[in-house]
Short mmCIF file of C-alpha atoms and ligand atoms in Angstrom, two decimals:
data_model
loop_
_atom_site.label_atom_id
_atom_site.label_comp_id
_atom_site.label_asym_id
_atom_site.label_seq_id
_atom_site.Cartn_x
_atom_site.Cartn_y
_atom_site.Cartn_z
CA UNK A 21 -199.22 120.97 182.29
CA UNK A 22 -199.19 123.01 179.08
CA UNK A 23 -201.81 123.82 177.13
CA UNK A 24 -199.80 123.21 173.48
CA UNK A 25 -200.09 119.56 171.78
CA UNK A 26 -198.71 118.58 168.39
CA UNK A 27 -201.58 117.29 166.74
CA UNK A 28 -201.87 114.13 164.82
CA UNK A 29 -200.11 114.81 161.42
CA UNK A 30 -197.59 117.69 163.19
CA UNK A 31 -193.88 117.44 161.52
CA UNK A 32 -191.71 116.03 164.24
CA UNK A 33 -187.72 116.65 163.48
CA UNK A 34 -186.80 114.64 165.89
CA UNK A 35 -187.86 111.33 163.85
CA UNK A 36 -184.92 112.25 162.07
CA UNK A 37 -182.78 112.19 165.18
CA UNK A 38 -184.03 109.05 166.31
CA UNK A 39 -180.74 106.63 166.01
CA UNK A 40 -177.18 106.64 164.70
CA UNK A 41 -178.64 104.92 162.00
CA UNK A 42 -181.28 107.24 160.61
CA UNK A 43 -178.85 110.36 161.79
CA UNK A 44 -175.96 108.89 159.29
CA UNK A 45 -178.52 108.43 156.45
CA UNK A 46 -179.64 112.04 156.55
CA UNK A 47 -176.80 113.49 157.28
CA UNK A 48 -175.65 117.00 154.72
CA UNK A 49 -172.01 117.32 154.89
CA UNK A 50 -169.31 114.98 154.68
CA UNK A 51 -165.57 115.15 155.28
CA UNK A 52 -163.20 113.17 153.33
CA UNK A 53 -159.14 112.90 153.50
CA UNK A 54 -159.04 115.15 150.33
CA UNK A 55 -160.86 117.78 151.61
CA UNK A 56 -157.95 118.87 154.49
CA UNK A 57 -154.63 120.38 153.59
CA UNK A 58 -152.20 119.86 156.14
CA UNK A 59 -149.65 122.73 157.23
CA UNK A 60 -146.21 122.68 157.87
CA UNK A 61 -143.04 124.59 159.30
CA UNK A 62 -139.55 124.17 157.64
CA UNK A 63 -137.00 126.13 159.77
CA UNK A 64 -133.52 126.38 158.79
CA UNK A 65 -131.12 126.96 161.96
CA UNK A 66 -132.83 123.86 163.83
CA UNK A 67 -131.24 120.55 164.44
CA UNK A 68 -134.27 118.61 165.82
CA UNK A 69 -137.80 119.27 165.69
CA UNK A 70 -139.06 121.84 167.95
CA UNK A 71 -142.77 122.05 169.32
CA UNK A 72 -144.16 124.94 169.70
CA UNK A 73 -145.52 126.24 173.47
CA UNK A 74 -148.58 127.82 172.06
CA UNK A 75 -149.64 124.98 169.45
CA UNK A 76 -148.87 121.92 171.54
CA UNK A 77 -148.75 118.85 168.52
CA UNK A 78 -147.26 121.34 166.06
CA UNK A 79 -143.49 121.89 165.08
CA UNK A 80 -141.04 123.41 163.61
CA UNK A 81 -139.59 120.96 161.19
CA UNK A 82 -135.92 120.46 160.27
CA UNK A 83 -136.12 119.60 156.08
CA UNK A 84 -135.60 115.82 157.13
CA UNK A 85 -138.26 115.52 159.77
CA UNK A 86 -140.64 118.21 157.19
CA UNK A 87 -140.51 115.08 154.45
CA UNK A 88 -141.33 113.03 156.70
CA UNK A 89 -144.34 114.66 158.04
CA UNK A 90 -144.98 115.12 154.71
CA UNK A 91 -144.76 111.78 153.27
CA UNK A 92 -147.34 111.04 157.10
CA UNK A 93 -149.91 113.57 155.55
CA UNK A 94 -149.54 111.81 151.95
CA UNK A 95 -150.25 108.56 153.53
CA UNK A 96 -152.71 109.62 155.08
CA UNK A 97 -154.56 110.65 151.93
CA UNK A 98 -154.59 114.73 152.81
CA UNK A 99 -155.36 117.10 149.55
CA UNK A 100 -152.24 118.84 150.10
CA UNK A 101 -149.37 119.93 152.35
CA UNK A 102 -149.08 123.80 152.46
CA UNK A 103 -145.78 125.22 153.38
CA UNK A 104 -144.10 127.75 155.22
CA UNK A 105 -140.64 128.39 155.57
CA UNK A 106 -138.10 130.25 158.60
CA UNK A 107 -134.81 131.56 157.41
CA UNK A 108 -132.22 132.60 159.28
CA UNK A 109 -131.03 135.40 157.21
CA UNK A 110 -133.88 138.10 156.82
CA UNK A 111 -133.34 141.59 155.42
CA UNK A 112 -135.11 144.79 153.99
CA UNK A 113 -136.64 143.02 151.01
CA UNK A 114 -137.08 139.19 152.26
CA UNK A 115 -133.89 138.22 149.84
CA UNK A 116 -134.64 134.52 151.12
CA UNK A 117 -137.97 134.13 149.70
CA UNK A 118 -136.45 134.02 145.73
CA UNK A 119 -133.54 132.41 146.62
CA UNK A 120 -133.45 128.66 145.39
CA UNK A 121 -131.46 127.87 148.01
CA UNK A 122 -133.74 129.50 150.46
CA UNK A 123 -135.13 127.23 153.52
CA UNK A 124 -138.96 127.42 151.62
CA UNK A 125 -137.64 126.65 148.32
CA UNK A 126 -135.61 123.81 149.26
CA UNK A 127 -138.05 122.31 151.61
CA UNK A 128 -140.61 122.26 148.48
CA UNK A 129 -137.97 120.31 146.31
CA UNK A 130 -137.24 118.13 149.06
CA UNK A 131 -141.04 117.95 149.69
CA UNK A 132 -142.23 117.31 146.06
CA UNK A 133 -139.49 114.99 145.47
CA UNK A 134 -140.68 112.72 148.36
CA UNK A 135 -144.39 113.02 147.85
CA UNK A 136 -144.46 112.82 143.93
CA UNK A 137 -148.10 113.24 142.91
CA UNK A 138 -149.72 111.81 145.84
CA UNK A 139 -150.43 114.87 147.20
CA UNK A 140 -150.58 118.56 145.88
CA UNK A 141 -147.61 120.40 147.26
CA UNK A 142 -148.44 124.32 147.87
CA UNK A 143 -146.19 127.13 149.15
CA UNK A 144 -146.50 130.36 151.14
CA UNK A 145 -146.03 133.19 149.34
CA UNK A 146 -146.02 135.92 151.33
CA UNK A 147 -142.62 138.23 152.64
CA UNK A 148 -143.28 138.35 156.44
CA UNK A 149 -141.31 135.35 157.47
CA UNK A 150 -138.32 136.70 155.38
CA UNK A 151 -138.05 140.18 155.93
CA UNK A 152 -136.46 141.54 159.13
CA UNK A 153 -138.90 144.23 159.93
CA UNK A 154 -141.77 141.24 159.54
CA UNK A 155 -144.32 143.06 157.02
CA UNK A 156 -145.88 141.26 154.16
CA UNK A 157 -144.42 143.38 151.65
CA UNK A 158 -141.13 146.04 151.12
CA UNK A 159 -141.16 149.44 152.77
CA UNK A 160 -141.39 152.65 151.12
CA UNK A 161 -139.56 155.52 152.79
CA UNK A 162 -142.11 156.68 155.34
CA UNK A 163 -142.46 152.93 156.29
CA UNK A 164 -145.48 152.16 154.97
CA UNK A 165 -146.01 149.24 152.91
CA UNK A 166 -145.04 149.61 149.28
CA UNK A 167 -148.00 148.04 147.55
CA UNK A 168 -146.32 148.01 143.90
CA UNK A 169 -142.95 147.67 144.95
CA UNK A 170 -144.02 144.60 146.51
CA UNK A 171 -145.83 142.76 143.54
CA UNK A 172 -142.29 142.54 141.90
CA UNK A 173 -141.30 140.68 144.76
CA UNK A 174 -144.16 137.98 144.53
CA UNK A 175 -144.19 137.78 141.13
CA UNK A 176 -140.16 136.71 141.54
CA UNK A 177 -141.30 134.55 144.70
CA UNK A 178 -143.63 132.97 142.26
CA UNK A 179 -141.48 131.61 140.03
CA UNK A 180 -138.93 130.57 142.28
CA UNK A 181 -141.55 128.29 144.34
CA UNK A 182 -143.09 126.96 141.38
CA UNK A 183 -139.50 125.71 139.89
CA UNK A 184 -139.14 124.29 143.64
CA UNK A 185 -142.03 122.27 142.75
CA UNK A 186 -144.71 123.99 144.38
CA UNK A 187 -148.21 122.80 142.39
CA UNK A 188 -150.34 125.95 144.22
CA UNK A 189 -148.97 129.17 145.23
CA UNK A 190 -151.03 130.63 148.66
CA UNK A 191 -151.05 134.23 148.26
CA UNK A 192 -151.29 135.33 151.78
CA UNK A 193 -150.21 139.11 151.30
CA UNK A 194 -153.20 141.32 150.35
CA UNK A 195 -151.65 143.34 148.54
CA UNK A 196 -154.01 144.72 145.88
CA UNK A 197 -153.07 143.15 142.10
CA UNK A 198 -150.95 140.50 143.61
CA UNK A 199 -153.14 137.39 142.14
CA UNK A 200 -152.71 139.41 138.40
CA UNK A 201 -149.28 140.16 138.98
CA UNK A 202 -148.03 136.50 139.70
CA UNK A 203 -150.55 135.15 136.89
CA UNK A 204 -148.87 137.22 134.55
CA UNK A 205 -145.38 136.56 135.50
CA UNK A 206 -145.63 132.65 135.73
CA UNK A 207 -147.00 132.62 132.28
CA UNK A 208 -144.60 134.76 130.84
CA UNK A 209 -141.73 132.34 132.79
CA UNK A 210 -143.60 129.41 131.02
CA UNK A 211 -145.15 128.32 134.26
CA UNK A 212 -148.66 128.61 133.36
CA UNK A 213 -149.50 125.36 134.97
CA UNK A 214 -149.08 127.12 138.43
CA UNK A 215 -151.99 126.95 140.27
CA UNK A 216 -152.99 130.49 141.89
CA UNK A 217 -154.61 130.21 145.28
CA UNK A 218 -155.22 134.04 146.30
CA UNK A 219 -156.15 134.80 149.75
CA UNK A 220 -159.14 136.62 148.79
CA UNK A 221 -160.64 137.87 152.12
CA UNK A 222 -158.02 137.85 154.77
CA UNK A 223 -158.90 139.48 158.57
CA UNK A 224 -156.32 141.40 160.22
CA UNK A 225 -156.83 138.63 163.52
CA UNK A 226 -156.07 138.59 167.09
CA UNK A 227 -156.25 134.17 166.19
CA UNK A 228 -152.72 134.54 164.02
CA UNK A 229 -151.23 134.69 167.71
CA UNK A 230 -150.06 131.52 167.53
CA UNK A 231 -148.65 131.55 163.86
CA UNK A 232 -146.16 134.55 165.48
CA UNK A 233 -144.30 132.03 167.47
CA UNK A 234 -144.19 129.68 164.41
CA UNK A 235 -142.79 131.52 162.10
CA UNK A 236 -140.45 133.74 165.00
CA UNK A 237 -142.44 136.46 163.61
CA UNK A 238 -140.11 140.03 163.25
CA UNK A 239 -143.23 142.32 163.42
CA UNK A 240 -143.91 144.81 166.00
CA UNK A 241 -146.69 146.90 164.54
CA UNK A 242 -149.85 145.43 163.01
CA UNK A 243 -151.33 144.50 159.57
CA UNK A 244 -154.34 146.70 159.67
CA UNK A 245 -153.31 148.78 156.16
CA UNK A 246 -153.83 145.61 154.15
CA UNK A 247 -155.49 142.97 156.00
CA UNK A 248 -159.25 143.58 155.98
CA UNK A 249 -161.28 145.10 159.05
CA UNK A 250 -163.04 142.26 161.83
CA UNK A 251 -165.96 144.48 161.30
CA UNK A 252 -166.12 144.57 157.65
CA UNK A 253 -168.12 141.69 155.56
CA UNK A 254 -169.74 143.22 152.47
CA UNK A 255 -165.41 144.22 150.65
CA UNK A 256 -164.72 140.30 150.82
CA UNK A 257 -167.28 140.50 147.55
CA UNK A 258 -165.26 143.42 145.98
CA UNK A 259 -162.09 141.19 147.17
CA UNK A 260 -163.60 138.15 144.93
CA UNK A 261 -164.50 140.16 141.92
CA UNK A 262 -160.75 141.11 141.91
CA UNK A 263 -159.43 138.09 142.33
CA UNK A 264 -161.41 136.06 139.82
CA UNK A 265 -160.12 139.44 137.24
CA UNK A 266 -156.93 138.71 137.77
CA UNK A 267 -157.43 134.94 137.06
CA UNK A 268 -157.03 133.53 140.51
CA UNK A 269 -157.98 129.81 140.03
CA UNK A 270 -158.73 129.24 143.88
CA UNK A 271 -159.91 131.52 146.60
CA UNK A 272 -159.44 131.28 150.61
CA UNK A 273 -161.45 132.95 153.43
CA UNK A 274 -159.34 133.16 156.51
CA UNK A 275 -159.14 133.08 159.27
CA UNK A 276 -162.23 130.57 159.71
CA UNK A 277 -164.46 130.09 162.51
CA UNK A 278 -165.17 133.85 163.44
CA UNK A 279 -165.55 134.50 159.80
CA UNK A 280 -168.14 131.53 158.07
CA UNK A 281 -170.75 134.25 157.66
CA UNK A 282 -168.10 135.86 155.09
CA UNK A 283 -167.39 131.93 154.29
CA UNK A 284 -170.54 131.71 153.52
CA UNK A 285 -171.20 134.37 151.25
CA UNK A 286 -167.71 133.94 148.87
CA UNK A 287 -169.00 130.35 148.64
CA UNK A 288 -172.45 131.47 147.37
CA UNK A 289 -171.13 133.91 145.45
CA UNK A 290 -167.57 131.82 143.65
CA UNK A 291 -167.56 129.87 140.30
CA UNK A 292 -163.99 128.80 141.94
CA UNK A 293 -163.22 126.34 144.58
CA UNK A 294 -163.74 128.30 147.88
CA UNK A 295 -161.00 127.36 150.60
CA UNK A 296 -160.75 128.59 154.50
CA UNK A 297 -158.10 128.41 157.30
CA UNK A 298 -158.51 126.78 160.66
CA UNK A 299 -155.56 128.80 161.24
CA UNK A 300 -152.97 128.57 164.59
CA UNK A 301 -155.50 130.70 167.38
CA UNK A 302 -158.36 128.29 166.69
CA UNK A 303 -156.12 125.54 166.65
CA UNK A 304 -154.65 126.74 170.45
CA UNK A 305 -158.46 127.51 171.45
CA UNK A 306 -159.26 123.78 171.12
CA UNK A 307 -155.77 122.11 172.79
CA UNK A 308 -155.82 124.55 175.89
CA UNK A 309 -159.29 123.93 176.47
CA UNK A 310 -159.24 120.38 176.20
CA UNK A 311 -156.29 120.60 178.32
CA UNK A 312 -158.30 122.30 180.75
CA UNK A 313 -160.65 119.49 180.53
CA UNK A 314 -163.09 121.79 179.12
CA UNK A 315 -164.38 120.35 175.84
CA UNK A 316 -164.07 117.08 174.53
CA UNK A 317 -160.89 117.86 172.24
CA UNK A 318 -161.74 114.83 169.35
CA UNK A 319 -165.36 116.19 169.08
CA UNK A 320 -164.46 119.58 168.86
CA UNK A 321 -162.06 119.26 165.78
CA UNK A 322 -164.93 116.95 164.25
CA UNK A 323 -167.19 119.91 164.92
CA UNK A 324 -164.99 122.59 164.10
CA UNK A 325 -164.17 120.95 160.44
CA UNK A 326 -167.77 119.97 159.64
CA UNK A 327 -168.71 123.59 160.13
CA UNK A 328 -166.38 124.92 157.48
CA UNK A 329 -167.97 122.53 155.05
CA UNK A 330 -171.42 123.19 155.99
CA UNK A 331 -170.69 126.93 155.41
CA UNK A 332 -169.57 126.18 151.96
CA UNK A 333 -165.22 125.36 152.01
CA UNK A 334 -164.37 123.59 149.89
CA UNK A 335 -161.20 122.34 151.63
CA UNK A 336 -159.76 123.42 154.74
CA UNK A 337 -156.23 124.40 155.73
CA UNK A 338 -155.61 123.04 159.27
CA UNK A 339 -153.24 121.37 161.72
CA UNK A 340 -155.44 118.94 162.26
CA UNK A 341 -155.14 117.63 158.57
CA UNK A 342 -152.88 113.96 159.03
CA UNK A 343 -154.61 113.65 162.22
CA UNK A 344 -158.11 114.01 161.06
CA UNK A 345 -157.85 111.94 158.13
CA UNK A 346 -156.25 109.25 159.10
CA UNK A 347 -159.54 109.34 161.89
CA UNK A 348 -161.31 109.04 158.77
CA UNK A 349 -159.31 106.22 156.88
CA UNK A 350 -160.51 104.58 160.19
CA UNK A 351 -164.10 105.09 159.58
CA UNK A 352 -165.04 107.49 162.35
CA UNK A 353 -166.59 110.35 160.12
C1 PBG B 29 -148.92 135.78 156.60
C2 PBG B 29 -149.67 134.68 157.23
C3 PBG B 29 -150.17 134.63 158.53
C4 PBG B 29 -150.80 133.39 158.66
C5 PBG B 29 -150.64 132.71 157.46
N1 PBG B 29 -149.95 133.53 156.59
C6 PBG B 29 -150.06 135.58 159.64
C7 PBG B 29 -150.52 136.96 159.50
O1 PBG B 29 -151.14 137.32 158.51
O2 PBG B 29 -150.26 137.73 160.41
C8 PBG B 29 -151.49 132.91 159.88
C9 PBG B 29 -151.82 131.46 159.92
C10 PBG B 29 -152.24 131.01 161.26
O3 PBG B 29 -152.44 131.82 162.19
O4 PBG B 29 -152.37 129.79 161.44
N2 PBG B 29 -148.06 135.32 155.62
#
């Protein structure tokens, strides 16, 4: 037997353990509908929806069946859609990604027309799904990415999107200035209502597997000259005090899971709203294990999106968005 006892008067956590009841009063975090942003595929050369293998529950949307996922996440009370777009054309520069006839930009008409304000529709705005070598931004002559070259490119995508309809611009690139540049070209096009969301810190991750097969990704190299380093926390600071310069009205840590300690700190550290990703690898880590009969796949997402909140987000970008708060609507939170 041991020797330890808690004496009379010890704190005992557990009495705050004790039922569902007492749990549910004392519970910290909460999820609600609003909090999730749901995220969706708009791909132009396809006919019918098209799963994908390595996010089983995920597709590829045509525009018709992307409005009506849309107007699905709307009903279900989600804080936004965010979208992404596949061309079929791509080229040197990502031509597509300006063009108002491009898949993106006509899937956020489509999109905004159908949802109205009843949920906040957001854009992409990055290059790598439209240019045919697959980098964020334009080459320079030795192949590296052109930082500055590529500004004048979002700041072009920018405006574009945001006469689409797009309420919130994602600024996925990391490209350094990006959040000033497209501030300062959507006010000078009179768009100054454009909400900025800038990707503040964003890993260069083995978990945007996934997102390769969504968007039939081009690239061959890696992202390692502009995404940040795995190993890396303290520059997501210097990433946020650059951001909030350049007037970025929301920031994002991304991806999530394997990075709430940097979560964590933007959140402490932000007089913005503070956003993560639950982006497509964590998404496939939960399926294929549940698949495997491994975890308890309902429980998992619960646990996986009350984590982001307890380390400080805001709202969360995931695929689990509709699903999840529709779970809500229906009580189980
Ligand atoms: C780049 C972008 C990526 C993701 C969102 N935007 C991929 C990358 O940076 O390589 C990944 C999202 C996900 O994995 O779910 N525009």
């Amino acid at each position: 037997m041991s020797e330890f006892e808690l004496a009379p008067g010890s704190v005992r956590p557990r009495r705050l353990r004790q039922s569902a009841a007492v749990r549910r009063l004392v519970r910290e975090n909460r999820l609600h509908p609003s909090d999730l942003i749901e995220v969706l595929f708009v791909r132009e050369d396809l006919s019918a929806p098209r799963e994908l293998e390595s996010m089983p529950g995920v597709f590829q949307h045509t525009l018709e069946s992307l409005v009506e996922a849309a107007r699905d996440a709307a009903d279900a009370g989600v804080g936004g859609v965010m979208l992404f777009g596949i061309p079929t054309h791509r080229d040197a520069t990502g031509s597509q990604a300006d063009d108002p006839e491009g898949i993106l930009n006509r899937g956020l008409r489509a999109v905004s027309e159908a949802v109205g304000d009843r949920t906040v529709v957001m854009a992409d705005l990055c290059l790598d799904e439209f240019t045919d070598h697959g980098h964020c931004g334009v080459l320079a002559a030795d192949g590296s990415v052109d930082n500055d070259a590529t500004l004048d490119r979002y700041a072009a995508m920018a405006i574009a999107q945001a006469r689409a309809g797009a309420t919130v611009l994602g600024l996925s690139g990391m490209m350094d200035g990006q959040v000033g540049a497209v501030r300062v070209a959507l006010d000078e096009a009179g768009l100054s209502e454009t909400i900025v969301m800038g990707y503040t810190a964003k890993y260069a991750s083995a978990f945007y597997g996934p997102f390769r097969e969504a968007v039939d990704s081009q690239l061959t190299g890696d992202r390692k000259t502009y995404q940040q380093d795995p190993a890396n926390g303290r520059e997501a600071l210097l990433e946020l005090d650059l951001d909030l310069a350049e007037g970025a009205d929301i920031v994002m840590v991304k991806p999530g899971l394997p990075y709430l300690d940097v979560l964590s700190e933007v959140a402490a550290a932000s007089p913005v709203p503070v956003w993560s990703y639950q982006i497509s690898g964590e998404y496939a880590m939960i399926e294929f294990a549940a698949r495997a009969g491994a975890i308890d796949r309902d429980k998992a997402v619960w646990e996986s999106l009350m984590a982001f909140k307890r380390a400080g987000a805001d709202a969360v970008l995931t695929y689990y968005a509709t699903e999840f708060a529709r779970r809500l609507r229906d009580g189980d939170d």
